[in-house]
Amino acid sequence: MRATESYTGRINRKLVKKQRIIRAAAGRIPADLVLKNASYVNVFTNEICTSDIAVTEGLIVGMGEYNGTVEVDMTGKIVLPGFLDAHIHLESSLVTPSEFVKAVLPHGTTTIVTDPHEITNVMGTDGIEYMLQATEGLPVDVQFMLPSCVPATPLDEAGSRLDYRAIDSFYDHPRVQGLAEMMNFVGVIAGDEQVVEKIVAAQAHHKKIDGHAPDLLGNDLNAYIAAGVYSDHECHDLQDAISKIERGQYIMIREGTAACNLEALMPLLCEQYADRCMFCTDDKHPNDLLEKGHMDYIIKKAIRLGADPIIAVKVACHNAARYFLLNNRGAIAPGYLGDFVIINNFEDFDIQQVYKRGKLMVSDGKVEAFEIPRVEDYLVERARTTFHVDPLSAKDFADARPRGIIGMIPGEITTKDAGYAAKIDVEKDILKIAIIERHKRSHHIGIGYLQGYGLKKGAVATSISHDSHNIIVVGTSEEDMAAAANRVVDLNGGIVVWDDGKCVSQVPLTIAGIMSEEPLETVNDKLEEAKATAHDMGVVRELDPFMTLSFMALPVIPSLRITTRGVFDVTTQSYV
Amino acid sequence: MRATESYTGRINRKLVKKQRIIRAAAGRIPADLVLKNASYVNVFTNEICTSDIAVTEGLIVGMGEYNGTVEVDMTGKIVLPGFLDAHIHLESSLVTPSEFVKAVLPHGTTTIVTDPHEITNVMGTDGIEYMLQATEGLPVDVQFMLPSCVPATPLDEAGSRLDYRAIDSFYDHPRVQGLAEMMNFVGVIAGDEQVVEKIVAAQAHHKKIDGHAPDLLGNDLNAYIAAGVYSDHECHDLQDAISKIERGQYIMIREGTAACNLEALMPLLCEQYADRCMFCTDDKHPNDLLEKGHMDYIIKKAIRLGADPIIAVKVACHNAARYFLLNNRGAIAPGYLGDFVIINNFEDFDIQQVYKRGKLMVSDGKVEAFEIPRVEDYLVERARTTFHVDPLSAKDFADARPRGIIGMIPGEITTKDAGYAAKIDVEKDILKIAIIERHKRSHHIGIGYLQGYGLKKGAVATSISHDSHNIIVVGTSEEDMAAAANRVVDLNGGIVVWDDGKCVSQVPLTIAGIMSEEPLETVNDKLEEAKATAHDMGVVRELDPFMTLSFMALPVIPSLRITTRGVFDVTTQSYV
């Protein structure tokens, strides 16, 4: 609804549009666009049908025989409904929504459902509003689930602390579909007031509530679902997924940068279960987006692993649309959005064109120009000033007491308890690690030690550190740590590799300290260069120097983690 | 939401309830009710599962092992989700909603979706409000679709004339799911402003719009669906149904008193199509309700005709719930309503108990007492005073001019053009028929002749005449016609059989002239007696003397019909 429009005005406007749709559907006027002789996936009958597809006012008006102002011959191709990513944190692409859209549109994605969890942990509700404005009118529809866990845990010092009242008014926004992944399943099962209130409020608005409950079983799983959590995207095991489907949950089969569950969950892509499944990525990092693609990558992989192509396509579009009550997308039928992905065949799955609301947006991989949504000045400014940290010096990182050593495990984001240390010992690969609270100038600095990272000189700092996005820094000396962290603050966010008294590599992330204002390719190049630099400085080759580091602050994964109040043992739930 | 409750109060109330649900689900407190060792239909996996089913606060909280305050052993029985009638005009039962509920609850119906089309054609929006109040809190949830066609056609002189604005505020009611069957498909396809506005407004409220478009095909069907009509319940032919499913419509397979389409549509009850189908009755008359039952009758018949019992049950509960976005019913899983139908086995399908929101409401056919909803006095009074007709005399029915003869066809509601007549001729079975406008004291009386009814003496009058419910009267003399019609007015509505200067049989229908205030059995007894009397007076045995008559005023079915302005030829769309 337009802000200045009365209800009557809105009905009158929609009436005129609808009358034109009806005239075109009935064949009394030419359609805006006709895909002639199109073989398309019919998700209602699970068949390939062949006919013209007519589009007017951005909506499909009919299948049959039609004339159009624009007619495109589709002989020999296959037309699919646009794809839908059921769960993603858009921020993990490290770029703006517009850049993200340029990256995923050629891969057939026409709708995503994002949880702005990262930016909201930095900017509070300003983060939600920023993302809503930055996604308005994009040629990929960006729908929202409201972050349910800000801060992510009671231990986190995030930029904000949101109860149900704080997010409640966002449910009125037409692109908000519900409450995002309720990670605090322990809180739900315990009946924690603040947690359950959020669920109750989402239900009062008739909205969906997504889940996040790996390996939850039995009556605890019942309690989580009975509370009102309708889906799960954390299944990495078939039996886990089936026990959730049996209890009525929808399963988002996740295939992203960090977690890849498709192979384990392939048996779900059958007649018995597929209707309760959709695809999602959760997180897509720049190089992964550029190299593998997006939803098309998942569909292709599913087909390669043996899925019926029609089922794979339906899971990638229709099922998520139905789950989120986005009832005018995910199918090729009258009244549905003119979102099409044109492929050559299911074997190659080569995407030749992508249409969004009847407009050709991608042809042979090239994305048509589109208008970049305007974010209000106060939010732009707010996003660029999220660092509230006084200049740091080496003595801020000096510490006489022994501290826990977090032992990194190659290829895992879990860690081990590697004892304790009282000082840096580069020879023994004992580095100092610190988290600097950066939202509220509290000067809380948590200090510990890190083993297994491999850095031999200088320091590495980043303002991406899940989920509060404080500054995490690892160094071979307190001086380098202070300098690297100061540099992050000076940049208003980013990734910094510091050596020999200077910044040797950096990736500025000036939007809330977690996203860049530069194009995806540029960000990727800088990131790859920074990774190479860090590896050259000794960081173990098996580790992503920054992504792995960013998880060291996540106080929910065993065993040791670094927090703004010191090293925390997740297993014993105590500081060490 | 309670009228006097603030939003915060509502959240707080729901929080307390939800916390209790969670505690019971997790097994920390006993559940209110546990169905022990229950074999139940799991609509998510299409299997029979066996476990305890725990219910608390009226909702299912878990399946597994549970203790309950009340425990009921279900060994050897089958537990099904409560059934849902996707489309009915409750008024056609001729009784109040409470009486209707007493009749259908023993047959496993726990939710119905009613279109109060009949009462609204009499009372306007007061009719909608009356039905909402009369159904509040009943042990069958009564959801509403708002009448889309009041009056049913431009020819109709109904009690009201409703545009989109008139019904708009009802969309805010929590039990209103959308806009009811858009019978005026011709108007939709023509893009008629008043018709399309109603669709646009329903969509603006994110509501469903049901269809009614028998045999509509090709691009006209595309236009109807593209306009925003999501379902159809008029399919009597498989190919018609499949062409609608292909275009994204849901099919309500109708098996009611007048129209029985299940047999023809049985092939839809397979894996390919069943997910897009639900069951409905449309109209259920008293004797049909008492003799055959309700949704259980349809399921039993489907199974007898070869349907997989699990598919039949799923179509009878889950699919309609999903279509109408009644997302907490139609399945047995945590968070769903504790609506259960307990049967002995699929072959006999003998319903032994029915639970509504965890409360045992039917045991061995006996319905537990429940509170009758209170309808506000002004509405009760309004419903009892819907006849605005001055006393009639024989000269009101005298007519010198020749008029068309409506030829009845036994077993059909279509009619034929049987020429014309200038006077009654009982020997040749040429009776006089008239419609008396009764809503607005207009003294509009349409006169014509009727052949094939068989009445040999006296007159028959009824205030049920589709869809405007003016008084329809058929007689062997003008005096008897006037007397019978006057009697209907004196009763404030009903069915009257008049002979030899007196009322020989009557069925008072004092609620809007279309529903009785008496129990269903009483109404049925009176109706059967009146039918017998009419038959004894000569009415052809193959005809239902009143139901068939009530359709003679429906100016959409070929060929001749009687209207308040004379005999109308539906084929040529002109008065004769």
Short mmCIF file of C-alpha atoms in Angstrom, two decimals, chain B residues 200-519:
data_model
loop_
_atom_site.label_atom_id
_atom_site.label_comp_id
_atom_site.label_asym_id
_atom_site.label_seq_id
_atom_site.Cartn_x
_atom_site.Cartn_y
_atom_site.Cartn_z
CA VAL B 200 -9.84 -6.83 -5.42
CA ALA B 201 -11.01 -5.91 -1.94
CA ALA B 202 -10.91 -9.52 -0.74
CA GLN B 203 -7.36 -9.78 -2.05
CA ALA B 204 -6.43 -6.52 -0.35
CA HIS B 205 -7.42 -8.25 2.89
CA HIS B 206 -5.32 -11.32 1.91
CA LYS B 207 -8.44 -13.47 1.86
CA LYS B 208 -9.51 -16.41 -0.25
CA ILE B 209 -12.08 -16.11 -3.04
CA ASP B 210 -14.13 -19.18 -3.88
CA GLY B 211 -15.40 -19.90 -7.34
CA HIS B 212 -18.53 -21.22 -8.98
CA ALA B 213 -18.06 -21.71 -12.69
CA PRO B 214 -19.48 -24.94 -14.08
CA ASP B 215 -17.93 -25.97 -17.37
CA LEU B 216 -16.00 -22.76 -17.87
CA LEU B 217 -13.19 -23.41 -20.34
CA GLY B 218 -10.12 -22.05 -22.10
CA ASN B 219 -9.28 -18.38 -22.00
CA ASP B 220 -12.50 -17.47 -20.21
CA LEU B 221 -11.49 -19.83 -17.43
CA ASN B 222 -8.04 -18.21 -17.46
CA ALA B 223 -9.68 -14.81 -17.08
CA TYR B 224 -11.82 -15.99 -14.19
CA ILE B 225 -8.80 -17.46 -12.38
CA ALA B 226 -6.47 -14.59 -13.25
CA ALA B 227 -9.06 -12.28 -11.70
CA GLY B 228 -8.36 -14.05 -8.41
CA VAL B 229 -10.75 -16.97 -7.96
CA TYR B 230 -8.95 -19.78 -6.20
CA SER B 231 -11.35 -22.71 -6.11
CA ASP B 232 -14.37 -24.33 -7.68
CA HIS B 233 -17.07 -26.59 -6.25
CA GLU B 234 -19.23 -26.92 -9.35
CA CYS B 235 -17.23 -29.58 -11.19
CA HIS B 236 -19.43 -32.48 -12.21
CA ASP B 237 -17.01 -33.72 -14.81
CA LEU B 238 -13.44 -34.96 -14.45
CA GLN B 239 -12.01 -33.08 -17.39
CA ASP B 240 -13.52 -29.82 -16.11
CA ALA B 241 -11.90 -30.42 -12.73
CA ILE B 242 -8.49 -31.28 -14.18
CA SER B 243 -8.45 -28.22 -16.40
CA LYS B 244 -9.10 -26.12 -13.30
CA ILE B 245 -6.40 -27.89 -11.27
CA GLU B 246 -3.93 -27.38 -14.10
CA ARG B 247 -4.58 -23.67 -13.82
CA GLY B 248 -4.02 -23.66 -10.09
CA GLN B 249 -7.55 -23.84 -8.72
CA TYR B 250 -8.45 -26.05 -5.81
CA ILE B 251 -11.38 -28.37 -6.35
CA MET B 252 -14.07 -28.81 -3.73
CA ILE B 253 -15.61 -32.17 -4.54
CA ARG B 254 -19.28 -31.68 -3.77
CA GLU B 255 -21.55 -34.34 -2.41
CA GLY B 256 -24.66 -32.67 -1.02
CA THR B 257 -28.39 -33.04 -1.11
CA ALA B 258 -28.99 -31.60 -4.55
CA ALA B 259 -25.67 -32.13 -6.33
CA CYS B 260 -23.58 -35.30 -5.99
CA ASN B 261 -20.30 -35.12 -7.88
CA LEU B 262 -18.09 -37.53 -5.95
CA GLU B 263 -18.55 -40.48 -8.24
CA ALA B 264 -17.63 -38.52 -11.35
CA LEU B 265 -14.60 -36.98 -9.63
CA MET B 266 -13.27 -40.12 -7.93
CA PRO B 267 -10.16 -40.20 -10.19
CA LEU B 268 -9.01 -36.99 -8.48
CA LEU B 269 -8.47 -38.92 -5.25
CA CYS B 270 -5.02 -40.08 -6.31
CA GLU B 271 -1.51 -38.91 -5.48
CA GLN B 272 -1.32 -36.63 -8.50
CA TYR B 273 -4.40 -34.56 -7.74
CA ALA B 274 -5.63 -35.21 -4.21
CA ASP B 275 -3.58 -32.43 -2.63
CA ARG B 276 -5.58 -29.89 -4.61
CA CYS B 277 -8.94 -31.32 -3.53
CA MET B 278 -11.29 -31.06 -0.59
CA PHE B 279 -14.84 -32.16 0.17
CA CYS B 280 -17.93 -30.01 0.53
CA THR B 281 -21.70 -30.42 0.63
CA ASP B 282 -22.95 -27.00 -0.54
CA ASP B 283 -26.50 -27.77 0.67
CA LYS B 284 -27.72 -30.33 3.17
CA HIS B 285 -31.46 -30.62 3.72
CA PRO B 286 -32.92 -31.92 6.98
CA ASN B 287 -33.78 -35.45 5.91
CA ASP B 288 -30.44 -35.86 4.15
CA LEU B 289 -28.58 -34.75 7.28
CA LEU B 290 -30.59 -37.14 9.43
CA GLU B 291 -30.45 -40.10 7.08
CA LYS B 292 -27.03 -39.94 5.43
CA GLY B 293 -24.90 -37.87 7.76
CA HIS B 294 -22.36 -35.34 6.67
CA MET B 295 -18.63 -35.50 5.91
CA ASP B 296 -18.44 -39.11 7.14
CA TYR B 297 -20.91 -40.07 4.42
CA ILE B 298 -18.61 -38.62 1.76
CA ILE B 299 -15.49 -40.30 3.14
CA LYS B 300 -17.27 -43.63 3.45
CA LYS B 301 -18.56 -43.36 -0.08
CA ALA B 302 -15.10 -42.43 -1.39
CA ILE B 303 -13.55 -45.44 0.34
CA ARG B 304 -16.33 -47.68 -0.96
CA LEU B 305 -15.64 -46.38 -4.46
CA GLY B 306 -11.98 -47.30 -4.09
CA ALA B 307 -10.17 -44.35 -2.54
CA ASP B 308 -7.19 -44.92 -0.28
CA PRO B 309 -8.67 -44.24 3.19
CA ILE B 310 -5.73 -42.03 4.18
CA ILE B 311 -6.17 -39.90 1.07
CA ALA B 312 -9.93 -39.67 1.65
CA VAL B 313 -9.40 -38.55 5.24
CA LYS B 314 -6.73 -36.03 4.27
CA VAL B 315 -9.02 -34.54 1.63
CA ALA B 316 -11.77 -34.33 4.26
CA CYS B 317 -9.70 -32.38 6.77
CA HIS B 318 -6.17 -31.27 6.00
CA ASN B 319 -6.53 -29.92 2.48
CA ALA B 320 -9.41 -27.59 3.22
CA ALA B 321 -7.64 -26.34 6.34
CA ARG B 322 -4.57 -25.46 4.29
CA TYR B 323 -6.60 -23.84 1.54
CA PHE B 324 -8.44 -21.59 3.99
CA LEU B 325 -5.25 -20.90 5.97
CA LEU B 326 -6.84 -22.50 9.02
CA ASN B 327 -3.38 -23.70 9.81
CA ASN B 328 -3.97 -25.21 13.23
CA ARG B 329 -6.47 -27.84 12.17
CA GLY B 330 -6.80 -30.81 9.87
CA ALA B 331 -3.90 -32.79 11.27
CA ILE B 332 -2.76 -34.63 14.36
CA ALA B 333 0.47 -32.93 15.38
CA PRO B 334 1.75 -30.56 18.08
CA GLY B 335 0.02 -27.20 17.95
CA TYR B 336 -3.07 -28.46 16.13
CA LEU B 337 -6.56 -28.36 17.60
CA GLY B 338 -7.57 -31.36 19.65
CA ASP B 339 -10.36 -32.19 17.18
CA PHE B 340 -10.60 -35.96 16.85
CA VAL B 341 -12.90 -38.47 15.25
CA ILE B 342 -12.56 -41.98 16.66
CA ILE B 343 -13.66 -44.78 14.38
CA ASN B 344 -13.57 -48.54 14.74
CA ASN B 345 -12.05 -49.23 11.32
CA PHE B 346 -12.05 -47.85 7.79
CA GLU B 347 -14.43 -50.51 6.46
CA ASP B 348 -17.35 -49.82 8.82
CA PHE B 349 -16.22 -46.28 9.55
CA ASP B 350 -18.35 -46.35 12.65
CA ILE B 351 -17.82 -43.10 14.56
CA GLN B 352 -17.56 -43.89 18.26
CA GLN B 353 -16.43 -40.58 19.74
CA VAL B 354 -15.83 -37.05 18.59
CA TYR B 355 -13.58 -34.64 20.48
CA LYS B 356 -13.63 -30.88 19.93
CA ARG B 357 -10.65 -28.93 21.26
CA GLY B 358 -9.84 -31.82 23.55
CA LYS B 359 -13.35 -32.10 24.95
CA LEU B 360 -15.40 -35.27 24.43
CA MET B 361 -18.47 -33.97 22.61
CA VAL B 362 -19.95 -37.11 21.11
CA SER B 363 -20.00 -40.58 22.57
CA ASP B 364 -21.95 -43.39 20.89
CA GLY B 365 -23.90 -40.88 18.86
CA LYS B 366 -24.97 -38.77 21.85
CA VAL B 367 -23.98 -35.11 21.75
CA GLU B 368 -22.89 -33.40 24.97
CA ALA B 369 -24.90 -30.33 25.91
CA PHE B 370 -23.33 -27.04 24.91
CA GLU B 371 -24.15 -23.41 25.38
CA ILE B 372 -26.32 -21.86 22.67
CA PRO B 373 -24.74 -18.61 21.46
CA ARG B 374 -26.73 -15.51 22.25
CA VAL B 375 -27.81 -13.38 19.31
CA GLU B 376 -28.43 -9.76 20.15
CA ASP B 377 -32.09 -8.81 20.54
CA TYR B 378 -32.17 -6.37 17.64
CA LEU B 379 -31.01 -9.10 15.28
CA VAL B 380 -33.46 -11.66 16.62
CA GLU B 381 -36.24 -9.13 16.10
CA ARG B 382 -34.89 -8.19 12.68
CA ALA B 383 -34.84 -11.84 11.59
CA ARG B 384 -38.45 -12.32 12.69
CA THR B 385 -39.74 -9.31 10.77
CA THR B 386 -38.53 -9.80 7.23
CA PHE B 387 -41.96 -9.85 5.56
CA HIS B 388 -43.17 -6.54 4.26
CA VAL B 389 -46.17 -7.46 2.18
CA ASP B 390 -49.68 -6.03 2.29
CA PRO B 391 -52.52 -8.57 2.47
CA LEU B 392 -53.11 -10.21 -0.86
CA SER B 393 -56.35 -11.08 -2.54
CA ALA B 394 -57.33 -13.16 -5.56
CA LYS B 395 -57.33 -10.10 -7.80
CA ASP B 396 -53.60 -9.61 -7.17
CA PHE B 397 -53.13 -12.86 -9.09
CA ALA B 398 -55.73 -12.22 -11.77
CA ASP B 399 -54.18 -11.51 -15.17
CA ALA B 400 -55.95 -11.23 -18.52
CA ARG B 401 -52.83 -11.54 -20.65
CA PRO B 402 -51.31 -14.83 -21.72
CA ARG B 403 -48.12 -15.74 -19.86
CA GLY B 404 -45.32 -18.26 -20.41
CA ILE B 405 -45.67 -21.80 -19.12
CA ILE B 406 -42.67 -23.12 -17.21
CA GLY B 407 -42.39 -26.81 -17.96
CA MET B 408 -40.94 -28.81 -15.08
CA ILE B 409 -38.70 -31.77 -15.87
CA PRO B 410 -38.77 -34.60 -13.30
CA GLY B 411 -35.39 -35.07 -11.61
CA GLU B 412 -33.93 -31.87 -13.03
CA ILE B 413 -33.86 -28.28 -11.91
CA THR B 414 -33.71 -27.11 -15.51
CA THR B 415 -37.09 -26.35 -17.09
CA LYS B 416 -38.49 -26.20 -20.58
CA ASP B 417 -40.52 -23.63 -22.42
CA ALA B 418 -44.01 -25.10 -22.52
CA GLY B 419 -45.68 -22.36 -24.50
CA TYR B 420 -48.16 -19.97 -22.93
CA ALA B 421 -51.52 -19.88 -21.24
CA ALA B 422 -54.11 -17.32 -20.25
CA LYS B 423 -55.76 -19.20 -17.41
CA ILE B 424 -55.43 -22.10 -15.01
CA ASP B 425 -56.40 -25.49 -16.40
CA VAL B 426 -56.00 -28.15 -13.72
CA GLU B 427 -57.09 -30.90 -16.11
CA LYS B 428 -54.15 -30.08 -18.38
CA ASP B 429 -51.90 -29.55 -15.32
CA ILE B 430 -51.54 -25.85 -16.10
CA LEU B 431 -51.24 -24.14 -12.75
CA LYS B 432 -50.67 -20.52 -11.97
CA ILE B 433 -47.34 -19.61 -10.39
CA ALA B 434 -46.41 -16.28 -8.87
CA ILE B 435 -43.57 -14.59 -7.06
CA ILE B 436 -44.47 -11.92 -4.54
CA GLU B 437 -41.73 -9.46 -3.65
CA ARG B 438 -41.73 -9.52 0.13
CA HIS B 439 -38.81 -7.43 1.30
CA LYS B 440 -39.79 -3.88 0.48
CA ARG B 441 -43.56 -3.74 0.18
CA SER B 442 -43.17 -3.00 -3.54
CA HIS B 443 -46.24 -5.09 -4.41
CA HIS B 444 -44.27 -6.49 -7.33
CA ILE B 445 -45.95 -9.73 -8.27
CA GLY B 446 -44.69 -11.78 -11.19
CA ILE B 447 -47.24 -14.15 -12.70
CA GLY B 448 -46.85 -17.12 -14.99
CA TYR B 449 -47.95 -20.71 -15.49
CA LEU B 450 -46.44 -24.01 -14.42
CA GLN B 451 -46.80 -27.43 -15.97
CA GLY B 452 -45.62 -30.73 -14.61
CA TYR B 453 -46.17 -30.00 -10.91
CA GLY B 454 -49.38 -32.00 -10.72
CA LEU B 455 -51.24 -30.17 -7.95
CA LYS B 456 -54.96 -30.88 -8.29
CA LYS B 457 -56.45 -28.59 -5.65
CA GLY B 458 -55.56 -25.74 -3.29
CA ALA B 459 -52.17 -24.04 -3.36
CA VAL B 460 -48.60 -24.39 -2.14
CA ALA B 461 -46.53 -21.41 -1.02
CA THR B 462 -43.03 -21.07 0.37
CA SER B 463 -40.70 -18.29 1.40
CA ILE B 464 -37.70 -20.33 0.34
CA SER B 465 -37.12 -19.34 -3.25
CA HIS B 466 -33.60 -19.02 -4.51
CA ASP B 467 -31.83 -16.73 -4.16
CA SER B 468 -33.95 -13.75 -3.08
CA HIS B 469 -36.41 -15.71 -1.00
CA ASN B 470 -39.48 -13.87 -2.10
CA ILE B 471 -42.73 -15.79 -1.72
CA ILE B 472 -43.35 -18.33 -4.41
CA VAL B 473 -46.85 -19.69 -4.75
CA VAL B 474 -48.44 -22.25 -7.05
CA GLY B 475 -52.15 -22.76 -7.10
CA THR B 476 -55.26 -24.16 -8.68
CA SER B 477 -57.12 -20.92 -8.02
CA GLU B 478 -56.21 -17.29 -7.38
CA GLU B 479 -58.12 -17.37 -4.08
CA ASP B 480 -56.07 -20.29 -2.77
CA MET B 481 -52.86 -18.63 -3.95
CA ALA B 482 -53.66 -15.42 -2.09
CA ALA B 483 -54.64 -17.32 1.05
CA ALA B 484 -51.50 -19.47 1.02
CA ALA B 485 -49.24 -16.49 0.47
CA ASN B 486 -50.99 -14.51 3.21
CA ARG B 487 -50.43 -17.43 5.54
CA VAL B 488 -46.69 -17.40 4.80
CA VAL B 489 -46.64 -13.70 5.68
CA ASP B 490 -48.64 -14.30 8.86
CA LEU B 491 -46.15 -16.96 9.92
CA ASN B 492 -43.26 -14.58 9.23
CA GLY B 493 -42.05 -17.17 6.80
CA GLY B 494 -42.49 -20.81 6.05
CA ILE B 495 -43.94 -23.45 3.82
CA VAL B 496 -47.71 -23.63 3.54
CA VAL B 497 -50.01 -26.18 1.94
CA TRP B 498 -53.50 -24.72 1.58
CA ASP B 499 -56.67 -26.51 0.68
CA ASP B 500 -60.36 -26.06 1.02
CA GLY B 501 -60.10 -22.70 2.74
CA LYS B 502 -57.57 -23.73 5.36
CA CYS B 503 -53.94 -24.45 6.00
CA VAL B 504 -53.62 -28.22 5.84
CA SER B 505 -49.91 -28.35 6.50
CA GLN B 506 -47.19 -25.87 7.40
CA VAL B 507 -43.52 -25.55 8.30
CA PRO B 508 -42.89 -22.23 10.05
CA LEU B 509 -39.53 -20.69 9.11
CA THR B 510 -39.50 -17.63 11.27
CA ILE B 511 -35.81 -16.78 10.98
CA ALA B 512 -35.63 -14.64 7.86
CA GLY B 513 -38.33 -16.82 6.33
CA ILE B 514 -35.80 -19.55 5.63
CA MET B 515 -34.87 -21.17 8.95
CA SER B 516 -36.87 -22.64 11.79
CA GLU B 517 -36.40 -22.05 15.49
CA GLU B 518 -37.38 -25.64 16.21
CA PRO B 519 -35.21 -28.76 16.55
#
